[in-house]
Short mmCIF file of C-alpha atoms in Angstrom, two decimals:
data_model
loop_
_atom_site.label_atom_id
_atom_site.label_comp_id
_atom_site.label_asym_id
_atom_site.label_seq_id
_atom_site.Cartn_x
_atom_site.Cartn_y
_atom_site.Cartn_z
CA MET A 161 176.64 -105.86 -103.16
CA LYS A 162 174.01 -104.55 -101.21
CA GLU A 163 175.81 -104.77 -97.90
CA LYS A 164 178.99 -103.26 -99.55
CA SER A 165 176.36 -100.53 -100.05
CA VAL A 166 175.69 -99.89 -96.62
CA LYS A 167 179.11 -99.80 -96.05
CA ARG A 168 180.29 -97.36 -98.41
CA ASN A 169 177.31 -94.77 -97.19
CA TYR A 170 178.41 -95.67 -94.14
CA VAL A 171 182.21 -94.38 -94.48
CA TYR A 172 180.31 -91.12 -96.61
CA ASN A 173 177.84 -90.53 -94.22
CA VAL A 174 180.98 -90.72 -91.06
CA ILE A 175 182.65 -88.16 -93.72
CA TYR A 176 179.68 -86.18 -93.91
CA GLN A 177 179.03 -85.70 -90.86
CA ILE A 178 182.72 -85.36 -89.25
CA LEU A 179 182.44 -82.54 -91.85
CA ILE A 180 179.41 -80.85 -90.41
CA ILE A 181 181.73 -80.48 -87.11
CA ILE A 182 185.17 -80.41 -88.32
CA ILE A 183 185.48 -76.94 -88.01
CA PRO A 184 185.02 -76.97 -84.17
CA ILE A 185 187.52 -79.65 -83.70
CA ILE A 186 190.17 -78.56 -85.73
CA THR A 187 189.49 -74.54 -84.28
CA MET A 188 188.67 -75.46 -80.88
CA PRO A 189 191.86 -75.06 -79.40
CA TYR A 190 192.64 -72.46 -81.34
CA VAL A 191 188.89 -70.52 -80.37
CA SER A 192 188.89 -71.64 -76.85
CA ARG A 193 192.16 -70.02 -76.46
CA ILE A 194 191.28 -66.47 -78.25
CA LEU A 195 187.57 -66.17 -77.47
CA GLY A 196 187.66 -67.70 -74.06
CA ALA A 197 185.32 -69.61 -72.13
CA ASP A 198 183.25 -66.20 -72.04
CA GLY A 199 182.64 -65.73 -75.76
CA ILE A 200 182.36 -69.14 -76.36
CA GLY A 201 179.71 -69.21 -73.45
CA LEU A 202 177.85 -65.78 -74.83
CA TYR A 203 177.84 -67.76 -78.39
CA SER A 204 176.45 -71.11 -77.28
CA TYR A 205 173.91 -69.50 -75.48
CA GLU A 206 172.36 -66.92 -78.42
CA TYR A 207 172.83 -70.29 -80.73
CA SER A 208 170.76 -72.03 -78.27
CA ILE A 209 167.92 -69.48 -78.92
CA VAL A 210 168.21 -69.38 -82.63
CA THR A 211 168.22 -73.48 -82.49
CA TYR A 212 164.41 -72.91 -81.32
CA PHE A 213 163.74 -71.23 -84.56
CA VAL A 214 165.79 -73.39 -86.81
CA LEU A 215 163.54 -76.49 -85.17
CA ALA A 216 160.55 -74.40 -85.96
CA ALA A 217 161.76 -74.01 -89.81
CA THR A 218 162.93 -77.73 -90.03
CA LEU A 219 159.80 -78.98 -88.18
CA GLY A 220 160.13 -82.84 -89.28
CA THR A 221 161.05 -82.62 -92.51
CA THR A 222 164.55 -84.01 -92.52
CA VAL A 223 163.99 -88.07 -91.37
CA PHE A 224 160.05 -87.50 -93.28
CA GLY A 225 161.80 -86.14 -96.69
CA GLN A 226 164.41 -88.84 -96.41
CA ARG A 227 162.25 -91.69 -95.67
CA ALA A 228 159.89 -90.19 -98.01
CA ILE A 229 162.82 -90.14 -101.05
CA SER A 230 163.27 -93.45 -100.21
CA TYR A 231 159.72 -94.74 -100.83
CA VAL A 232 159.53 -93.86 -104.31
CA HIS A 233 162.98 -94.22 -104.94
CA GLY A 234 162.63 -95.78 -108.78
CA ASN A 235 160.16 -93.28 -109.47
CA ILE A 236 161.69 -89.99 -111.43
CA GLU A 237 157.78 -88.75 -111.25
CA GLU A 238 156.71 -89.31 -107.97
CA ARG A 239 160.16 -88.16 -106.07
CA SER A 240 160.16 -85.17 -108.06
CA LYS A 241 156.50 -84.19 -106.55
CA ALA A 242 157.69 -85.66 -102.99
CA PHE A 243 160.88 -83.39 -103.79
CA TRP A 244 158.94 -79.96 -104.42
CA GLU A 245 156.67 -80.28 -102.49
CA LEU A 246 159.10 -80.78 -99.37
CA ALA A 247 161.13 -77.88 -100.73
CA ILE A 248 158.25 -75.51 -100.84
CA PHE A 249 157.21 -76.45 -97.41
CA ARG A 250 160.64 -75.72 -95.95
CA LEU A 251 160.64 -72.34 -97.40
CA CYS A 252 157.23 -71.68 -96.32
CA THR A 253 158.13 -72.91 -92.67
CA THR A 254 161.40 -70.82 -93.06
CA VAL A 255 159.96 -67.61 -93.68
CA ILE A 256 157.41 -67.82 -91.02
CA ALA A 257 160.17 -68.47 -88.12
CA LEU A 258 162.61 -65.80 -89.66
CA ALA A 259 159.73 -63.30 -89.26
CA VAL A 260 159.03 -64.59 -85.74
CA TYR A 261 162.98 -64.45 -85.07
CA VAL A 262 162.81 -60.87 -85.93
CA VAL A 263 159.80 -59.91 -84.06
CA PHE A 264 161.14 -61.98 -80.90
CA PHE A 265 164.15 -59.57 -80.86
CA PHE A 266 162.76 -56.29 -80.88
CA LEU A 267 160.39 -57.45 -78.24
CA VAL A 268 162.38 -59.59 -75.92
CA LEU A 269 166.29 -59.43 -76.51
CA LYS A 270 167.45 -56.07 -77.53
CA ASP A 271 170.77 -56.99 -77.14
CA ASN A 272 173.54 -58.48 -78.89
CA GLY A 273 172.15 -57.51 -82.25
CA THR A 274 174.70 -58.01 -84.48
CA LEU A 275 175.79 -61.41 -83.29
CA PHE A 276 171.83 -62.36 -83.09
CA PHE A 277 171.43 -61.47 -86.81
CA ILE A 278 174.31 -63.36 -87.97
CA LEU A 279 172.97 -66.73 -86.58
CA ALA A 280 169.80 -65.82 -88.38
CA LEU A 281 171.57 -67.76 -91.72
CA ASN A 282 171.38 -70.83 -89.62
CA ILE A 283 167.34 -70.32 -90.25
CA ILE A 284 168.02 -69.30 -94.01
CA SER A 285 170.04 -72.62 -94.28
CA VAL A 286 166.78 -74.47 -93.47
CA ALA A 287 165.61 -73.59 -97.08
CA LEU A 288 168.71 -73.99 -99.07
CA ASP A 289 169.67 -77.65 -97.38
CA ILE A 290 168.30 -80.54 -99.67
CA SER A 291 170.65 -83.08 -98.07
CA TRP A 292 167.71 -85.17 -97.47
CA PHE A 293 167.09 -85.82 -100.76
CA PHE A 294 170.27 -87.27 -101.82
CA GLN A 295 170.65 -88.94 -98.72
CA GLY A 296 167.05 -90.79 -100.00
CA LEU A 297 168.90 -91.94 -102.75
CA GLU A 298 171.50 -93.07 -100.56
CA GLU A 299 174.16 -90.87 -102.37
CA PHE A 300 175.58 -89.60 -99.65
CA GLY A 301 179.13 -89.40 -101.69
CA ARG A 302 177.61 -85.92 -103.54
CA ILE A 303 176.70 -84.55 -99.79
CA VAL A 304 180.44 -84.89 -98.42
CA LEU A 305 181.91 -83.82 -102.06
CA CYS A 306 179.46 -80.72 -102.05
CA HIS A 307 180.55 -79.62 -98.40
CA THR A 308 184.23 -80.56 -98.24
CA LEU A 309 185.06 -77.56 -100.19
CA PHE A 310 183.34 -75.17 -97.96
CA ARG A 311 184.35 -76.54 -94.42
CA ILE A 312 187.96 -76.07 -95.94
CA LEU A 313 187.05 -72.43 -96.54
CA ASN A 314 185.58 -72.09 -93.15
CA LEU A 315 188.80 -73.36 -91.57
CA ILE A 316 190.95 -71.03 -93.30
CA CYS A 317 189.17 -68.44 -92.40
CA VAL A 318 188.64 -68.60 -88.81
CA PHE A 319 192.58 -68.69 -88.18
CA LEU A 320 192.41 -65.66 -90.73
CA PHE A 321 190.17 -63.28 -89.65
CA VAL A 322 189.71 -64.55 -85.87
CA LYS A 323 192.26 -62.76 -83.56
CA THR A 324 191.17 -61.34 -80.44
CA ALA A 325 188.25 -62.04 -77.73
CA ASN A 326 186.34 -58.72 -79.92
CA ASP A 327 186.32 -60.94 -82.68
CA LEU A 328 183.13 -63.27 -81.98
CA ASN A 329 180.84 -61.58 -84.58
CA ILE A 330 183.49 -62.51 -87.07
CA TYR A 331 183.94 -65.92 -86.24
CA ALA A 332 179.74 -66.45 -85.81
CA LEU A 333 179.49 -65.14 -89.62
CA ILE A 334 182.25 -67.21 -90.77
CA ILE A 335 180.45 -70.28 -89.38
CA CYS A 336 176.97 -69.78 -90.31
CA GLY A 337 178.10 -68.10 -93.59
CA PHE A 338 179.81 -71.31 -95.13
CA ASN A 339 177.32 -73.23 -93.38
CA ALA A 340 174.47 -71.64 -95.48
CA LEU A 341 176.64 -71.65 -98.80
CA SER A 342 177.62 -75.22 -98.45
CA ASN A 343 174.10 -76.05 -99.34
CA VAL A 344 173.99 -74.27 -102.87
CA PRO A 345 176.20 -76.81 -105.28
CA LEU A 346 173.52 -79.34 -104.04
CA TRP A 347 170.84 -77.77 -106.12
CA PHE A 348 172.98 -77.89 -109.02
CA MET A 349 172.99 -81.71 -108.61
CA LEU A 350 169.35 -82.28 -109.09
CA LYS A 351 170.02 -82.27 -113.11
CA GLY A 352 168.36 -85.38 -113.91
CA ARG A 353 166.99 -86.93 -110.86
CA ILE A 354 163.92 -84.60 -110.87
CA CYS A 355 161.65 -83.59 -113.37
CA LYS A 356 158.81 -81.14 -113.93
CA VAL A 357 155.46 -82.34 -112.59
CA GLY A 358 152.17 -80.85 -111.44
CA GLY A 359 149.41 -81.13 -108.78
CA ILE A 360 151.97 -80.30 -105.92
CA ARG A 361 150.62 -79.76 -102.68
CA PRO A 362 153.28 -78.84 -100.08
CA PHE A 363 151.48 -79.02 -97.12
CA ARG A 364 149.37 -82.54 -97.83
CA SER A 365 151.89 -84.20 -95.49
CA LEU A 366 151.56 -81.65 -92.43
CA LYS A 367 150.10 -84.18 -89.90
CA GLU A 368 152.97 -86.85 -90.85
CA ILE A 369 155.49 -84.06 -90.49
CA ILE A 370 154.13 -82.69 -87.57
CA GLN A 371 154.35 -86.48 -86.20
CA PHE A 372 158.20 -86.29 -86.78
CA PHE A 373 158.63 -82.77 -85.16
CA ILE A 374 157.26 -83.55 -82.03
CA PRO A 375 160.19 -86.14 -81.18
CA THR A 376 162.72 -83.56 -82.40
CA ILE A 377 161.64 -80.99 -80.31
CA ALA A 378 161.05 -83.15 -77.12
CA THR A 379 164.63 -83.75 -78.03
CA GLN A 380 165.64 -80.55 -78.39
CA VAL A 381 164.71 -79.71 -74.72
CA TYR A 382 167.54 -81.63 -73.48
CA THR A 383 169.99 -80.81 -76.07
CA VAL A 384 169.67 -77.33 -76.49
CA LEU A 385 167.69 -76.09 -73.47
CA ASP A 386 170.03 -76.80 -71.09
CA LYS A 387 172.44 -74.42 -72.25
CA SER A 388 169.00 -71.77 -72.37
CA MET A 389 169.06 -72.97 -68.75
CA ILE A 390 172.50 -72.03 -67.53
CA GLY A 391 171.94 -68.38 -69.07
CA TRP A 392 168.94 -67.93 -67.63
CA ILE A 393 169.90 -69.24 -64.04
CA THR A 394 173.45 -68.52 -63.38
CA GLY A 395 173.44 -65.97 -65.50
CA SER A 396 177.25 -67.02 -66.34
CA ASN A 397 178.62 -67.00 -69.49
CA ALA A 398 181.54 -68.91 -68.52
CA GLU A 399 179.86 -71.90 -67.24
CA ASN A 400 177.92 -72.17 -70.70
CA GLY A 401 181.55 -72.00 -72.40
CA TYR A 402 182.55 -75.09 -69.70
CA TYR A 403 179.23 -77.00 -70.60
CA GLU A 404 179.37 -76.12 -74.59
CA GLN A 405 183.21 -77.46 -75.15
CA ALA A 406 183.12 -80.57 -73.04
CA GLU A 407 179.46 -81.49 -74.63
CA LYS A 408 180.97 -80.87 -78.29
CA ILE A 409 183.87 -83.02 -77.10
CA ALA A 410 181.68 -85.69 -76.93
CA LYS A 411 179.21 -85.33 -79.08
CA ILE A 412 182.11 -85.34 -81.92
CA ALA A 413 183.17 -88.72 -80.73
CA LEU A 414 179.28 -89.77 -81.12
CA THR A 415 179.14 -88.52 -84.41
CA VAL A 416 180.88 -92.06 -85.66
CA VAL A 417 178.51 -93.85 -84.16
CA THR A 418 175.30 -92.32 -84.89
CA ALA A 419 176.47 -92.01 -88.68
CA LEU A 420 175.16 -95.37 -89.25
CA GLY A 421 171.48 -94.54 -88.59
CA THR A 422 171.42 -91.96 -91.66
CA VAL A 423 172.30 -94.77 -93.63
CA MET A 424 170.08 -97.68 -92.24
CA ILE A 425 167.00 -95.48 -92.43
CA PRO A 426 166.43 -95.54 -96.20
CA ARG A 427 167.94 -99.61 -96.43
CA ILE A 428 165.74 -100.46 -93.56
CA ALA A 429 162.49 -98.56 -94.62
CA LYS A 430 163.01 -100.40 -98.18
CA TYR A 431 162.79 -103.93 -96.59
CA PHE A 432 160.17 -103.04 -93.89
CA LYS A 433 157.91 -102.19 -97.09
CA GLU A 434 159.27 -104.81 -98.98
CA GLY A 435 158.05 -107.18 -96.00
CA ASN A 436 161.22 -108.59 -95.89
CA LYS A 437 161.80 -109.03 -92.00
CA GLU A 438 164.22 -111.19 -91.71
CA LEU A 439 166.85 -109.41 -93.86
CA MET A 440 165.58 -106.36 -91.88
CA GLN A 441 166.52 -108.10 -88.63
CA SER A 442 169.87 -108.93 -89.62
CA TYR A 443 170.71 -105.44 -90.36
CA LEU A 444 169.46 -104.10 -87.11
CA TYR A 445 171.45 -106.73 -85.06
CA LYS A 446 174.76 -105.96 -86.62
CA SER A 447 173.90 -102.41 -86.43
CA TYR A 448 173.73 -102.88 -82.33
CA ARG A 449 176.86 -104.72 -82.76
CA PHE A 450 178.26 -102.11 -84.30
CA THR A 451 177.08 -99.46 -82.02
CA PHE A 452 178.41 -101.39 -78.84
CA LEU A 453 181.86 -101.96 -80.84
CA LEU A 454 182.56 -98.68 -81.17
CA ALA A 455 180.81 -96.56 -78.52
CA VAL A 456 181.88 -98.83 -75.19
CA PRO A 457 186.10 -97.98 -76.15
CA ILE A 458 185.04 -94.63 -77.15
CA THR A 459 183.21 -93.97 -73.82
CA LEU A 460 185.31 -95.22 -71.74
CA GLY A 461 188.42 -94.28 -73.62
CA LEU A 462 187.18 -90.30 -72.84
CA MET A 463 186.74 -91.05 -69.04
CA ALA A 464 190.76 -92.57 -69.06
CA VAL A 465 192.15 -89.53 -71.01
CA SER A 466 189.93 -86.33 -70.38
CA SER A 467 192.43 -84.54 -67.28
CA VAL A 468 194.91 -84.83 -70.25
CA LEU A 469 193.01 -83.70 -73.13
CA ILE A 470 191.01 -80.82 -71.26
CA PRO A 471 194.39 -79.37 -70.88
CA VAL A 472 196.06 -79.86 -74.08
CA PHE A 473 192.97 -79.32 -76.39
CA LEU A 474 191.44 -76.41 -74.99
CA GLY A 475 193.97 -74.51 -72.80
CA ASP A 476 194.18 -73.19 -69.36
CA GLY A 477 191.08 -71.73 -67.72
CA TYR A 478 188.66 -74.84 -68.85
CA GLU A 479 189.65 -77.20 -66.10
CA PRO A 480 185.97 -77.68 -64.90
CA CYS A 481 185.78 -79.20 -68.24
CA ILE A 482 187.53 -82.47 -67.52
CA ARG A 483 184.74 -83.87 -64.64
CA LEU A 484 182.50 -82.63 -67.29
CA LEU A 485 183.80 -84.65 -70.27
CA GLN A 486 183.84 -87.71 -67.81
CA TYR A 487 180.18 -87.87 -67.15
CA PHE A 488 179.37 -86.71 -70.85
CA SER A 489 181.48 -89.43 -72.44
CA LEU A 490 178.54 -91.71 -71.21
CA LEU A 491 176.21 -90.24 -73.68
CA VAL A 492 178.24 -91.75 -76.42
CA LEU A 493 177.04 -95.52 -75.45
CA LEU A 494 173.91 -94.14 -74.35
CA ILE A 495 172.64 -92.04 -77.28
CA GLY A 496 174.45 -94.47 -80.06
CA LEU A 497 171.70 -97.01 -78.47
CA SER A 498 168.52 -94.82 -78.21
CA ASN A 499 169.51 -93.97 -81.91
CA ALA A 500 169.38 -97.67 -83.00
CA ASN A 501 166.39 -97.87 -81.12
CA GLY A 502 164.30 -94.67 -82.52
CA MET A 503 166.05 -93.89 -86.19
CA GLN A 504 167.13 -97.33 -87.15
CA LEU A 505 164.03 -99.18 -86.14
CA PHE A 506 161.08 -97.04 -85.08
CA VAL A 507 161.22 -94.46 -87.63
CA PRO A 508 162.30 -96.88 -90.85
CA THR A 509 158.77 -98.97 -89.73
CA GLY A 510 156.40 -96.39 -89.12
CA ARG A 511 156.32 -95.90 -85.69
CA GLN A 512 157.60 -92.70 -84.88
CA ASN A 513 154.81 -92.50 -82.12
CA LEU A 514 157.25 -94.90 -80.11
CA LEU A 515 159.97 -92.52 -80.88
CA THR A 516 158.19 -89.40 -79.79
CA ILE A 517 157.02 -91.09 -76.19
CA THR A 518 161.03 -92.20 -75.51
CA VAL A 519 162.00 -88.91 -76.19
CA THR A 520 159.01 -86.82 -74.34
CA VAL A 521 160.12 -88.83 -71.35
CA GLY A 522 163.73 -87.35 -71.47
CA ALA A 523 162.58 -84.06 -72.09
CA VAL A 524 160.47 -84.38 -68.95
CA VAL A 525 163.01 -85.83 -66.73
CA ASN A 526 165.55 -83.21 -68.31
CA LEU A 527 163.74 -80.42 -67.79
CA ALA A 528 162.97 -81.29 -64.42
CA LEU A 529 166.21 -82.03 -63.28
CA ASN A 530 167.76 -78.93 -64.71
CA ALA A 531 165.58 -76.74 -62.58
CA VAL A 532 166.78 -78.61 -59.41
CA LEU A 533 170.30 -78.84 -60.09
CA ILE A 534 171.19 -75.92 -62.36
CA PRO A 535 170.78 -73.39 -59.38
CA PHE A 536 173.14 -75.36 -57.03
CA LEU A 537 175.81 -77.17 -59.39
CA GLY A 538 175.72 -74.94 -62.54
CA SER A 539 176.89 -76.77 -65.56
CA PHE A 540 177.88 -79.90 -63.85
CA GLY A 541 173.78 -79.89 -62.41
CA ALA A 542 172.75 -79.81 -66.75
CA CYS A 543 175.23 -82.61 -67.36
CA ILE A 544 173.96 -84.76 -65.08
CA ALA A 545 170.33 -83.96 -65.95
CA THR A 546 171.27 -84.54 -69.40
CA VAL A 547 172.69 -88.23 -68.47
CA ILE A 548 169.95 -89.48 -66.72
CA ALA A 549 167.46 -88.33 -69.28
CA GLU A 550 169.19 -90.15 -71.87
CA THR A 551 169.28 -92.96 -69.72
CA ALA A 552 165.58 -92.74 -69.66
CA VAL A 553 165.07 -92.32 -73.42
CA THR A 554 167.20 -95.52 -73.98
CA VAL A 555 165.90 -97.72 -71.25
CA THR A 556 162.25 -96.91 -72.12
CA GLY A 557 162.97 -97.17 -75.86
CA PHE A 558 164.31 -101.13 -75.16
CA VAL A 559 160.83 -101.60 -72.76
CA PHE A 560 158.72 -100.73 -76.22
CA ILE A 561 161.31 -103.15 -78.09
CA ILE A 562 160.81 -105.96 -75.96
CA LYS A 563 156.81 -105.54 -75.76
CA SER A 564 156.46 -105.51 -79.53
CA LYS A 565 158.85 -108.20 -79.87
CA ASP A 566 160.48 -106.71 -82.96
CA LEU A 567 164.11 -107.94 -81.80
CA SER A 568 165.43 -110.18 -78.81
CA VAL A 569 167.23 -107.46 -76.47
CA SER A 570 168.86 -110.12 -74.79
CA ARG A 571 170.58 -111.18 -77.93
CA ILE A 572 171.46 -107.26 -78.95
CA PHE A 573 173.07 -107.33 -75.07
CA LEU A 574 174.35 -110.81 -74.92
CA SER A 575 176.61 -109.69 -78.39
CA ALA A 576 178.22 -106.94 -76.28
CA TRP A 577 179.85 -108.33 -73.59
CA LYS A 578 183.26 -108.73 -75.47
CA TYR A 579 183.13 -105.55 -76.19
CA PHE A 580 182.83 -104.24 -72.54
CA VAL A 581 185.68 -106.44 -71.49
CA ALA A 582 187.91 -105.09 -73.97
CA GLY A 583 187.04 -101.96 -73.26
CA GLY A 584 187.63 -102.34 -69.40
CA VAL A 585 191.00 -103.85 -70.11
CA MET A 586 192.00 -100.73 -72.10
CA PHE A 587 190.49 -98.27 -69.47
CA ALA A 588 192.29 -99.95 -66.48
CA ILE A 589 195.83 -100.29 -68.76
CA VAL A 590 195.36 -96.39 -70.14
CA ASN A 591 193.87 -94.65 -66.77
CA PHE A 592 196.24 -96.44 -64.10
CA ALA A 593 199.40 -98.25 -65.48
CA ILE A 594 200.24 -95.34 -68.64
CA LYS A 595 198.50 -92.00 -67.53
CA PRO A 596 200.92 -91.75 -64.82
CA PHE A 597 204.12 -91.67 -66.42
CA VAL A 598 203.07 -89.31 -69.50
CA GLY A 599 203.12 -85.90 -69.80
CA VAL A 600 199.58 -83.42 -69.83
CA ASN A 601 200.84 -82.64 -73.62
CA VAL A 602 200.63 -83.05 -76.84
CA LEU A 603 202.81 -86.24 -77.09
CA GLY A 604 201.06 -87.72 -73.92
CA LEU A 605 197.59 -87.63 -75.19
CA ALA A 606 198.82 -89.09 -78.55
CA ILE A 607 200.57 -92.16 -76.76
CA LEU A 608 197.45 -92.39 -74.60
CA ILE A 609 195.03 -92.48 -77.48
CA PHE A 610 197.20 -94.86 -79.47
CA SER A 611 197.63 -97.46 -76.69
CA GLY A 612 193.87 -97.39 -76.10
CA ILE A 613 193.23 -98.35 -79.15
CA VAL A 614 196.12 -101.31 -79.77
CA ILE A 615 194.86 -102.90 -76.20
CA CYS A 616 191.43 -102.68 -77.60
CA PHE A 617 191.72 -104.12 -80.87
CA LEU A 618 194.15 -106.76 -79.44
CA SER A 619 191.68 -107.25 -76.68
CA LEU A 620 189.11 -108.17 -79.27
CA ILE A 621 191.55 -110.09 -81.27
CA ILE A 622 192.11 -112.48 -78.18
CA LEU A 623 188.43 -112.92 -77.74
CA ARG A 624 187.54 -114.07 -81.12
CA ASP A 625 184.87 -110.84 -81.50
CA GLU A 626 183.41 -111.70 -85.23
CA ALA A 627 183.82 -107.92 -85.95
CA MET A 628 186.92 -108.23 -85.73
CA LYS A 629 186.96 -111.76 -87.58
CA ASP A 630 184.80 -109.81 -90.54
CA PHE A 631 187.42 -107.30 -90.78
CA PHE A 632 190.33 -109.62 -91.40
CA LYS A 633 188.49 -111.61 -93.75
CA GLU A 634 187.74 -108.17 -95.69
CA ILE A 635 191.31 -107.36 -95.76
CA VAL A 636 192.21 -110.90 -96.63
CA GLY A 637 189.77 -111.09 -99.36
CA LYS A 638 190.61 -107.62 -100.84
CA LEU A 639 194.61 -108.80 -101.08
CA LYS A 640 193.74 -112.00 -102.59
CA ARG A 641 191.82 -110.20 -105.38
CA LYS A 642 194.36 -107.35 -105.96
CA PRO A 643 196.95 -109.66 -108.12
CA ASN A 644 194.14 -110.85 -109.98
CA SER A 645 193.02 -107.53 -110.98
CA GLU A 646 196.64 -106.39 -112.17
CA GLN A 647 196.82 -109.45 -114.29
#
């Protein structure tokens, strides 16, 4: 039953994570052509600035809140106290961040005021967002339900109201406005899950929240600062536009891989608190195997199809994105593994200090390489810096695992050889045997993607992969149960 719960929540969380970025996915071909690389680049640069203030408003409360709620899952009074303390804390930090944001604009920027203040809606969203509460309760279905309607409305409005390159502010208002409003219905779902409690102390966990904040801000150095530095150093909105679109495609693919992490945090935290080390390790080994199963084919697949995907998906004028995406595709595997190390092992077991060290290493590497490479290579230099930084994060995480002897690293990587073989076969056939004979159009892209999936799937069956065996066992089991249920 617990296994089914994790699988169900994984599916819910995949849907949730995809919904968060589903609008950029569907609208990207349209918006890329309407706003152009310059418009996309300006939005990316301004968004990178507001992200620092969103980060300050959030601190480390998202992951902390999820874990805190999972610890007191069955006690309504304790979880109510945890909820109200964190909700009030986030409200206070949001107000402070918003005030500083306004002062920053008048003292430093003074340009693009309308866009800058529209983006402030992202800061306000921090106070409204209580998805961490339902994630802690492992009720991912409610989050998906809550956000679906607003994502669909978002999609419709972009196509209805964004018509020319001058509609950048309208585009920003649609994206940020619906993002804020999508959190409101969750508050109406709190009934029966929390109660009135006394003795609320919103700042009593400040020290622990800060511990979660440090790795978060270090991570932002090489996920947001790179875009800011591209703008500061090159002064080119187009360079930021190329970087933004290529990275976004890679991060969309990454979402499917990292979605399991959010589901596993409360589950592993629960087993850790109960002292059930054997069951905790069992889930972790399965999680690593699942990460390789998805990440390796996606990484190699993106490399193979990028020269067709970019012109079809983004249109003319985005040719530099092809090379960027080929390198960014490595992030799917690297971040997938570092996410398993940090968010599925270190955080649930109360060792976020190890996560802090790993991402700090990455931040330092990224910052140093950005300063050296961006002046000479522009967005491509930032891309190389990001990939090297993520490699440093992943390697550092595994060094800690080896030292602590939590898991067998050799067992983790030995379980992955079949995925590298299947992925390598898929890459070779798609890149050298199929791609030269298909056109650079929607049909050609569809043929490449479908062929890649089929080749990889068949390769894993031939290699007798355990994940494939489990998949077929589950299908056969459901087919056998169906006739009985109808009787």
